[in-house]
Coordinates of C-alpha atoms in Angstrom, one line a residue:
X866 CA 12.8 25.6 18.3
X867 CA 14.2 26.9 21.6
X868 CA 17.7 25.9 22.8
X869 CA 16.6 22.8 25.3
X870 CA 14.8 21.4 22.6
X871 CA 17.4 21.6 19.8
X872 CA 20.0 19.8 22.7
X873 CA 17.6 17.0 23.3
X874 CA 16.9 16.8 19.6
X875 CA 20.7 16.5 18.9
X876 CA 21.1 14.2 21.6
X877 CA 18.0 11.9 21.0
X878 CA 19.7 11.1 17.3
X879 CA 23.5 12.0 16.9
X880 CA 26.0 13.7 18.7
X881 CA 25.9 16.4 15.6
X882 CA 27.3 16.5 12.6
X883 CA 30.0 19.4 11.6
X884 CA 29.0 21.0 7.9
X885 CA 31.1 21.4 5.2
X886 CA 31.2 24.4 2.9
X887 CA 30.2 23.3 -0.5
X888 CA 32.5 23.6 -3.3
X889 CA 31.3 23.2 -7.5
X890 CA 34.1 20.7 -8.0
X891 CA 33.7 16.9 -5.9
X892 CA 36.8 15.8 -3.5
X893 CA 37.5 12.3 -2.5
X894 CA 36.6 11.7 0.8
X895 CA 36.3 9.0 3.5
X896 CA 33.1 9.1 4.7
X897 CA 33.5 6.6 7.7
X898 CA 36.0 9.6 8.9
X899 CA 32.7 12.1 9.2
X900 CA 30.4 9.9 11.3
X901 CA 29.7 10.4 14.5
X902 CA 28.4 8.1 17.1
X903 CA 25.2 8.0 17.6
X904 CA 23.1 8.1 21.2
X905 CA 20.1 5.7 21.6
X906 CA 17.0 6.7 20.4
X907 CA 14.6 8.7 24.0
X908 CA 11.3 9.1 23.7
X909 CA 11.0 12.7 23.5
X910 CA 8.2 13.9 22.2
X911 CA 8.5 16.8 19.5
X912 CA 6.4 19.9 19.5
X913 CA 8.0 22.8 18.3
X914 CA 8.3 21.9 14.6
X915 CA 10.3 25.0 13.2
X916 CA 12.8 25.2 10.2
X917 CA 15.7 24.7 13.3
X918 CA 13.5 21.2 13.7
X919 CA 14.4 20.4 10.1
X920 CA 18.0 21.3 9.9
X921 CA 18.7 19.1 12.9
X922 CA 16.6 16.4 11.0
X923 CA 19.1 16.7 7.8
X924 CA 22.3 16.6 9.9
X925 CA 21.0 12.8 10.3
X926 CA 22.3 12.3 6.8
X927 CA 25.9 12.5 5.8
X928 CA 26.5 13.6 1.9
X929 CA 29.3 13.5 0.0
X930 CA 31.2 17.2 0.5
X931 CA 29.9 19.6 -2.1
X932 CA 26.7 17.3 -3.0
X933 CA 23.0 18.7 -3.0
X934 CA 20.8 16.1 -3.2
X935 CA 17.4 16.8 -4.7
X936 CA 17.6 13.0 -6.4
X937 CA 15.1 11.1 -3.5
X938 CA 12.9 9.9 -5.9
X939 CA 15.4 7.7 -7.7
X940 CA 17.3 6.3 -4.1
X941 CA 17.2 7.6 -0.8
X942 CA 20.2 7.9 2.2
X943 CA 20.4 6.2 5.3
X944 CA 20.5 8.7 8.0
X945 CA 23.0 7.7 10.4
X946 CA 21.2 5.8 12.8
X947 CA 20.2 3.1 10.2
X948 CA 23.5 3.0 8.9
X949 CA 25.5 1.8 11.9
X950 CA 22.3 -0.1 13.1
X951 CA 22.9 -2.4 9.8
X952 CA 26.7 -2.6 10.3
X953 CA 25.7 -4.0 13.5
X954 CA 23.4 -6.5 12.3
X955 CA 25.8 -7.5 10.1
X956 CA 28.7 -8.0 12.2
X957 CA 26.8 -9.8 14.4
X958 CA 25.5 -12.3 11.6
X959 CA 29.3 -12.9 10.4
X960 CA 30.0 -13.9 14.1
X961 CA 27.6 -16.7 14.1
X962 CA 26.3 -17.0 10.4
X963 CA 24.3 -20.2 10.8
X964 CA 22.8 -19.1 14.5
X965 CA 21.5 -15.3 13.4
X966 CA 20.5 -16.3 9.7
X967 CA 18.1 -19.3 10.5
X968 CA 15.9 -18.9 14.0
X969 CA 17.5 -16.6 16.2
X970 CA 16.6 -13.4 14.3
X971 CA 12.5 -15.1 14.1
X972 CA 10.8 -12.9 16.4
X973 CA 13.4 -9.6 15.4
X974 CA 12.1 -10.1 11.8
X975 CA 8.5 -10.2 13.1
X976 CA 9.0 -7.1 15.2
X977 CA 10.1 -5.2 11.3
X978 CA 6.8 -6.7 10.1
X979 CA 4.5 -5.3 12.9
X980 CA 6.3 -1.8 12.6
X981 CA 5.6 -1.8 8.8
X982 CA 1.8 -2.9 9.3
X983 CA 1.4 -0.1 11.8
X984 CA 3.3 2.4 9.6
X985 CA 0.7 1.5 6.9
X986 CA -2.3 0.8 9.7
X987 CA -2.9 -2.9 8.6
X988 CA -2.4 -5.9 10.1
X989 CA 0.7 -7.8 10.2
X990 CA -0.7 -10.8 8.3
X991 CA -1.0 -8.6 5.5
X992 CA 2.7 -7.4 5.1
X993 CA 5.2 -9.5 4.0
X994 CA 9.2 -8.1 3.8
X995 CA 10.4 -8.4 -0.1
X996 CA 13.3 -7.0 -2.1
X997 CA 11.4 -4.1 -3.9
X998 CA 8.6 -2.9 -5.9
X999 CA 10.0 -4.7 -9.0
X1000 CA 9.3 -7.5 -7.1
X1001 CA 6.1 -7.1 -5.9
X1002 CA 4.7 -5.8 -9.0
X1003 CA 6.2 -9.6 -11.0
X1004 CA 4.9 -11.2 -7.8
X1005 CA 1.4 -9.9 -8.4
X1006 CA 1.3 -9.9 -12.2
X1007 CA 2.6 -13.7 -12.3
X1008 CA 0.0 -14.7 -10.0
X1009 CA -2.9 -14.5 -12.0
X1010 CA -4.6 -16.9 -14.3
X1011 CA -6.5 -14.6 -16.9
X1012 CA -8.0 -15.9 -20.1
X1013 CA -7.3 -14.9 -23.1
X1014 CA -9.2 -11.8 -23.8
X1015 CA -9.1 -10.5 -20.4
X1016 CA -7.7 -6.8 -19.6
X1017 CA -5.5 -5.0 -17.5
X1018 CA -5.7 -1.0 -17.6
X1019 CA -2.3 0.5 -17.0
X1020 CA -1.7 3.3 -17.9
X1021 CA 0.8 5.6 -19.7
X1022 CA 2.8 7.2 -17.0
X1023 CA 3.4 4.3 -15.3
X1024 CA 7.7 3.0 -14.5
X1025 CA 8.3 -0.2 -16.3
X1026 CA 9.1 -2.1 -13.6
X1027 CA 5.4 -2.0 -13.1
X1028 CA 4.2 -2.1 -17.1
X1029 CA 6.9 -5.2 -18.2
X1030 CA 5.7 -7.7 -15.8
X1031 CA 2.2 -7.6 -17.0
X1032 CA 3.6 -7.6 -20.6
X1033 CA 5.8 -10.9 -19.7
X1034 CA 3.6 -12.7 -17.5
X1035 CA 0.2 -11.9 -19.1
X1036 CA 0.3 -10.5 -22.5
X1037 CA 2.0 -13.0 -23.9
X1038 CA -0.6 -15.4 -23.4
X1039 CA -3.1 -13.3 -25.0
X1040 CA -4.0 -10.9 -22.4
X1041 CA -4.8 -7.3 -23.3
X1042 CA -3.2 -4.6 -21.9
X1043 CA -5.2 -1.4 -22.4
X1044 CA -2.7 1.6 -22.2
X1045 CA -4.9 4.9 -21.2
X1046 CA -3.5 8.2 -21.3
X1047 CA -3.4 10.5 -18.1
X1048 CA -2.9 14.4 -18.5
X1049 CA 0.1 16.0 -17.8
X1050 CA -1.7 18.5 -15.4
X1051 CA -5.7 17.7 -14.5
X1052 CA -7.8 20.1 -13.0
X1053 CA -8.9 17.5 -10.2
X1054 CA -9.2 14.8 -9.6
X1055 CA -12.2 13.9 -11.3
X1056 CA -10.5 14.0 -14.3
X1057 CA -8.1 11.3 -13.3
X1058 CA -10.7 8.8 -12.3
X1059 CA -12.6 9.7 -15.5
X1060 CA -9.6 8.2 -17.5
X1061 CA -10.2 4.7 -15.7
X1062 CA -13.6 4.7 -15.8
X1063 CA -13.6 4.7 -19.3
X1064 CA -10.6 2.6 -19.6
X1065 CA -12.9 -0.4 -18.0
X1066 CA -15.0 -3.0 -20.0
X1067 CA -16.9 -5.8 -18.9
X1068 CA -13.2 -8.1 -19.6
X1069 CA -11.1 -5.4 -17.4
X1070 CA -9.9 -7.8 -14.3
X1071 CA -6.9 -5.6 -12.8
X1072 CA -6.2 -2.2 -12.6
X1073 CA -2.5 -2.0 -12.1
X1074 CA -1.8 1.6 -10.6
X1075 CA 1.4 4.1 -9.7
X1076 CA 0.5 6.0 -6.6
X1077 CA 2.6 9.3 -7.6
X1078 CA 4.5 8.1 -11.0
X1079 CA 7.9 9.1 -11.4
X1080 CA 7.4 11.3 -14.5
X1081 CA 6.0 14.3 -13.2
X1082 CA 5.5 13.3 -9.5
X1083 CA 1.4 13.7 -10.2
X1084 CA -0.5 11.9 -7.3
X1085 CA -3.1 9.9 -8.8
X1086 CA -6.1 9.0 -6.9
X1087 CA -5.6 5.4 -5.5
X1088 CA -8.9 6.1 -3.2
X1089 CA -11.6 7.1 -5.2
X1090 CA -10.1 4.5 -8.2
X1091 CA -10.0 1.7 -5.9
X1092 CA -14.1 2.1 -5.1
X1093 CA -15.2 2.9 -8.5
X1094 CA -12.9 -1.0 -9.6
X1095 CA -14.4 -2.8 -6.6
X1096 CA -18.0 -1.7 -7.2
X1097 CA -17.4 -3.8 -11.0
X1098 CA -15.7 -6.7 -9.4
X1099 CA -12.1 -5.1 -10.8
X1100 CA -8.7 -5.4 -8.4
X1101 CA -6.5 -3.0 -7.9
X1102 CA -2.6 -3.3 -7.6
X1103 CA -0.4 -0.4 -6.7
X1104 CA 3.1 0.8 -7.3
X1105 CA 3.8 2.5 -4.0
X1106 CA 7.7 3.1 -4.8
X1107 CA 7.4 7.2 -4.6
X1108 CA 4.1 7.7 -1.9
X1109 CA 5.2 5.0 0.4
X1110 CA 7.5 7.4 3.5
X1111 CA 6.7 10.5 1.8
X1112 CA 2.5 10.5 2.5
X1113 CA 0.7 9.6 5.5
X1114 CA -0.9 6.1 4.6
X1115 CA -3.7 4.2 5.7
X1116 CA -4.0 1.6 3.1
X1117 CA -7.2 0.1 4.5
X1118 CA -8.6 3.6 3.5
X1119 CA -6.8 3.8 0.5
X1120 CA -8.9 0.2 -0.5
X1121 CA -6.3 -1.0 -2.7
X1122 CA -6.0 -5.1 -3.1
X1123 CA -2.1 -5.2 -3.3
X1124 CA 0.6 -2.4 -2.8
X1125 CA 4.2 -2.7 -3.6
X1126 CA 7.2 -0.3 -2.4
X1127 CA 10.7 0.1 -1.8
X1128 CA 11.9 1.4 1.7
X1129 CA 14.7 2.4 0.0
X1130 CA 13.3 5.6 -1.0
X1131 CA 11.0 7.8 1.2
X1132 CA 11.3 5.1 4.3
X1133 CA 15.7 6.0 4.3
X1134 CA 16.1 2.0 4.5
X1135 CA 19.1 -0.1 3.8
X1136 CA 19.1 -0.7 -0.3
X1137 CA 17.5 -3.6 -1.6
X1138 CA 14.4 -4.2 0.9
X1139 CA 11.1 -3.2 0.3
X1140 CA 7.3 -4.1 1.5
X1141 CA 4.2 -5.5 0.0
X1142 CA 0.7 -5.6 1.3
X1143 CA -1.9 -7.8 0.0
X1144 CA -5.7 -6.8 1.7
X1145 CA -6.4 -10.2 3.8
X1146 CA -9.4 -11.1 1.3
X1147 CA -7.0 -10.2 -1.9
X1148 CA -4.4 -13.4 -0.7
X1149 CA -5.9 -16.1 -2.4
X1150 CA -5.1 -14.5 -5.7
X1151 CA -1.3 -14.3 -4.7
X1152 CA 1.8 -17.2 -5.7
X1153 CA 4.7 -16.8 -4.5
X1154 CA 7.6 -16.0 -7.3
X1155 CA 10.1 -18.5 -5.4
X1156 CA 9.4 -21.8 -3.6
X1157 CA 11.7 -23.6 -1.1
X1158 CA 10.9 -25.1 2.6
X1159 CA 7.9 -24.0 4.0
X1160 CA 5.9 -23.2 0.7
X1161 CA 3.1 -25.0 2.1
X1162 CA 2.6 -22.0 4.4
X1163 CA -0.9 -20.2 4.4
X1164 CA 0.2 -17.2 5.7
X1165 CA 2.0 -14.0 3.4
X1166 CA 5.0 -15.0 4.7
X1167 CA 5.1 -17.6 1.9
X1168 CA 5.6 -14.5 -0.4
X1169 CA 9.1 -13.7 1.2
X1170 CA 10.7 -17.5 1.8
X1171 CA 14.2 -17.1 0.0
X1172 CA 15.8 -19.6 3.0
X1173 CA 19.1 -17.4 2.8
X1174 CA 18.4 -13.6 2.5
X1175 CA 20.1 -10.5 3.9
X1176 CA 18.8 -10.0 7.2
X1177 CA 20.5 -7.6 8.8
X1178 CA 19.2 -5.2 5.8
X1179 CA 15.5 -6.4 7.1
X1180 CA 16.3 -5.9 10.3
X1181 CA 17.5 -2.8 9.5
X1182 CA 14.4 -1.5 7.9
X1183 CA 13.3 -1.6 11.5
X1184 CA 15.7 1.1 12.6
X1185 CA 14.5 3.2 9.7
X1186 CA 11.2 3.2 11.1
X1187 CA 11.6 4.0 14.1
X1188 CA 13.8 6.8 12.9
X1189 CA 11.0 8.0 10.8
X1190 CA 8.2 7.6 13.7
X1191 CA 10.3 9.6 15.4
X1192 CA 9.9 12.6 13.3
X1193 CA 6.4 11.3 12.7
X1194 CA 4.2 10.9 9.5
X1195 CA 2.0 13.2 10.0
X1196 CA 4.7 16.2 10.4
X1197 CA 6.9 14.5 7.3
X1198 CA 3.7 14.7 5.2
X1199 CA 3.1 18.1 6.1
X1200 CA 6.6 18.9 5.4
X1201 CA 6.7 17.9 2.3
X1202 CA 3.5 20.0 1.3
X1203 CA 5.8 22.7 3.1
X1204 CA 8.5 22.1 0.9
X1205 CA 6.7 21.8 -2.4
X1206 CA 4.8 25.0 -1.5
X1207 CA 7.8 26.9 -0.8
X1208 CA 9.7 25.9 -4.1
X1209 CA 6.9 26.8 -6.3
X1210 CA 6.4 30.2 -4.9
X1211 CA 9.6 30.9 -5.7
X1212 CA 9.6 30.1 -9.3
X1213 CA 5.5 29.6 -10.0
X1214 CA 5.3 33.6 -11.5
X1215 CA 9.1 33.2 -13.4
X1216 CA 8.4 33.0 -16.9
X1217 CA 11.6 31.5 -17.7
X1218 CA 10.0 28.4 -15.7
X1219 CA 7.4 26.2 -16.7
X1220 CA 6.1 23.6 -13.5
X1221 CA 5.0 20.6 -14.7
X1222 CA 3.4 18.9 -11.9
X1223 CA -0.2 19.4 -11.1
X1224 CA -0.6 22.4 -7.6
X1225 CA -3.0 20.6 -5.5
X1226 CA -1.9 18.4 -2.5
X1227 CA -4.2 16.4 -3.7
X1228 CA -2.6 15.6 -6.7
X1229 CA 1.3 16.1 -6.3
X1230 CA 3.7 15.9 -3.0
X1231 CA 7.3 16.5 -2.5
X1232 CA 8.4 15.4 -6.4
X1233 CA 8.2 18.3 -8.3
X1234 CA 9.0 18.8 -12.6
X1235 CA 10.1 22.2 -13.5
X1236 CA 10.6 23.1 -17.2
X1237 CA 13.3 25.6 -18.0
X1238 CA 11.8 27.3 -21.3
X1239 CA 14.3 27.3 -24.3
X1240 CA 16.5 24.9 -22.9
X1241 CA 17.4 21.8 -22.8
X1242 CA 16.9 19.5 -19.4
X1243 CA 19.8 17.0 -20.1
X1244 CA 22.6 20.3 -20.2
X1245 CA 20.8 21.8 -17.4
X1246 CA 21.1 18.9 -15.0
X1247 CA 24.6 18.7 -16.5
X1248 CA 25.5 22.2 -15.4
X1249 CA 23.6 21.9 -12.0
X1250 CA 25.8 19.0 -10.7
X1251 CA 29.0 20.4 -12.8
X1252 CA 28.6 23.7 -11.2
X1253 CA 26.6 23.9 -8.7
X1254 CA 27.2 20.2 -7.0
X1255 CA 23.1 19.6 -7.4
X1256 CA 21.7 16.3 -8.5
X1257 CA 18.4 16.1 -9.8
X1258 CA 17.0 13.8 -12.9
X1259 CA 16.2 15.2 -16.2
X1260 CA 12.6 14.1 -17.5
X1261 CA 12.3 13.5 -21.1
X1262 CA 9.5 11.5 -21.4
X1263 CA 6.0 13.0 -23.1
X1264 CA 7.9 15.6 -24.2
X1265 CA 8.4 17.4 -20.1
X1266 CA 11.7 18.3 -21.5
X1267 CA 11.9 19.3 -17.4
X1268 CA 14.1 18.8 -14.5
X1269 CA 12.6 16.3 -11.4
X1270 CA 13.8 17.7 -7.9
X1271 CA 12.8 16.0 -4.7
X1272 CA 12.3 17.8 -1.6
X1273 CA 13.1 14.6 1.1
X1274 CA 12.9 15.3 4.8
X1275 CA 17.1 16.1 5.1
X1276 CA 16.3 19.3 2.3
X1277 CA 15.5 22.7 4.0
X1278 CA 14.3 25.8 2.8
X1279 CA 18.2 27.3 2.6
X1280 CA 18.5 24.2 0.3
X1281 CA 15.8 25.4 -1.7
X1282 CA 16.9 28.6 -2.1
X1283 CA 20.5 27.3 -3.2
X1284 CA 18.6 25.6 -5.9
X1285 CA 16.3 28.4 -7.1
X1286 CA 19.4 30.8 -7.1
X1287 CA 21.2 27.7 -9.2
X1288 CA 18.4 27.5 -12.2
X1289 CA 17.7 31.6 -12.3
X1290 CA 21.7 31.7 -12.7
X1291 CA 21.3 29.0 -15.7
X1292 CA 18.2 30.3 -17.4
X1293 CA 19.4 33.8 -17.5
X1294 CA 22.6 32.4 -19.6

């Protein structure tokens, strides 16, 4: 990135951030005292998408002193911009509570929904603005009225906040739950959609679905799932939590029926808000989980009606996206195929590691599970963040015994090579 473009960078987002030299041992620190005002968002249009690009695109996000975060797939920052966006939603909502929280913020809310619907190139009356994917996956697996006898396929690897609300709502009045089991590392993905296909029987009603699951950041192939369940009359739910900010989406094209996800993550929201998208046709099926004034409502806004919620983290939701259209999806998703491709180089002939996430871009993004052989992943993440100030999340589960980093927009490359120097350091002890 040449020097005019690094300047308009800077000044399109933050006046700049100052880095500070990273220490093993944590200090307290006030945060507030490291922000720095930010400049209105231009309209400058981003070509030259070099590493200098991406380190002016992690000064948007303020750390803790001495902290490496490669922990995006449990909660994601708000850059900068989003933060003091919210704090200004929210002082304005404490200055006239009753004004901002019932009508006057109408059409702002709407403007969030249209930039979400675009994000995910769908139409707005197919988005409605919820809590998180816990709640749109007990929003969707509530609705239904199965029979006793009828199945639901969901399968091993998927989080629980998207296998216990079909064991509440529907297994308990008789439903079945069939449980395939996914490989750890398919060939293709072929092999994936063979698992469903003979998962179904002529009872299977729903397929309920993670997009990347959280064990081993494997991509599963919503697409090609989604036509084989239509073509036998089946639906299809997904948990979007860990694809939704980090992929480019089209979720007409992905031809999924519902799709839950949390902004929090890959979209750098405020905490606690989060999307779902029901195809147009798919709606009838949907109740909502709360009812109050205006539950007679046809439209998917009668999904999200909670007469007092927290707007100004809604509204705020909208700052994060145009943050991330910014950058642009297209160039995140190709970072974080960058990203992924330039960690496992490093460590992919290392026979002290073991990856445990499938290669392909079609089947993994920017989560990725590495195996350090002859140790254990619970003392290794222990000595990563006690030494080396690097969080990450140990994977126990089906025996990965492996260590989960994710490779977010603010990581670069020097990042990465912190972090391989960090676990050849530990594995050589």
């Amino acid at each position: 990135m040449n020097h005019t473009n690094r300047r308009k960078f800077i000044k399109s987002f933050s006046a700049g951030v100052t880095a500070s030299m990273f220490t093993p041992v944590f200090a307290a620190t006030d945060l507030d005292k490291q922000r720095t005002s930010l400049l209105e968002l231009s309209k400058f249009d981003y070509k030259d998408l070099d590493e200098n690009f991406w380190e002016q695109v992690a000064e948007q996000f303020i750390f803790q002193p001495n902290l490496h975060y490669f922990n995006n797939a449990s909660l994601g920052p708000s850059p900068i911009v989003v933060q003091e966006a919210t704090r200004k939603f929210r002082d304005t909502l404490d200055a006239f509570p009753s004004k901002y929280m019932w009508g006057a913020w109408k059409d702002d809310v709407e403007k969030v929904r249209s930039k979400v619907a675009s994000l995910f190139s769908v139409s707005n009356e197919e988005i409605a603005l919820i809590h998180n994917t816990t709640e749109g996956m007990n929003l969707i697996a509530r609705s239904f009225d199965l029979q006793k006898d009828d199945e639901i396929i969901v399968a091993n690897h998927e989080h629980p906040s998207g296998t216990i609300p079909w064991e509440v709502w529907q297994e308990t009045k008789g439903i079945k739950i069939v449980r395939p089991e996914l490989p750890i590392l398919p060939d293709n993905t072929d092999e994936v959609v063979a698992v469903y296909k003979n998962a179904i029987t002529s009872r299977t009603k729903i397929i309920s679905i993670c997009h990347i699951v959280n064990t081993n950041g494997m991509m599963l192939p919503i697409k090609e799932i989604s036509k084989m369940a239509h073509d036998k009359g089946i639906l299809v739910a997904v948990d979007g939590a860990q694809s939704a900010g980090m992929l480019s989406i089209d979720l007409h094209d992905l031809g999924c029926d519902f799709y839950a996800a949390s902004s929090h993550k890959w979209l750098f929201s405020p905490k606690g808000v989060g999307v779902l998208y029901a195809k147009y046709e798919s709606q009838k099926f949907l109740k909502p989980l709360m009812v109050a004034r205006g539950h007679n409502d046809k439209s998917i806004r009668r999904l999200e009606n909670y007469n007092t919620r927290n707007y100004p983290e809604v509204l705020g939701l909208g700052t994060a996206i145009d943050f991330y259209n910014k950058i642009g999806k297209q160039n995140i998703d190709e970072r974080s195929k960058e990203l992924k491709s330039y960690f496992r180089s490093q460590i992919q002939n290392d026979s002290r590691f073991k990856i445990k996430t499938p290669a392909s871009n079609d089947l993994s993004g920017a989560i990725q599970v590495v195996e350090v052989i002859g140790k254990d992943a619970k003392e290794i993440k222990k000595k990563l963040i006690e030494q080396f100030g690097i969080d990450c999340r140990p994977m126990t589960d089906f025996n990965l015994n492996a260590l989960r980093f994710s490779f977010a927009i603010y990581i670069t490359k020097k990042d990465i090579d912190y972090l391989v120097k960090a676990l050849t350091t530990i594995a050589s002890l």
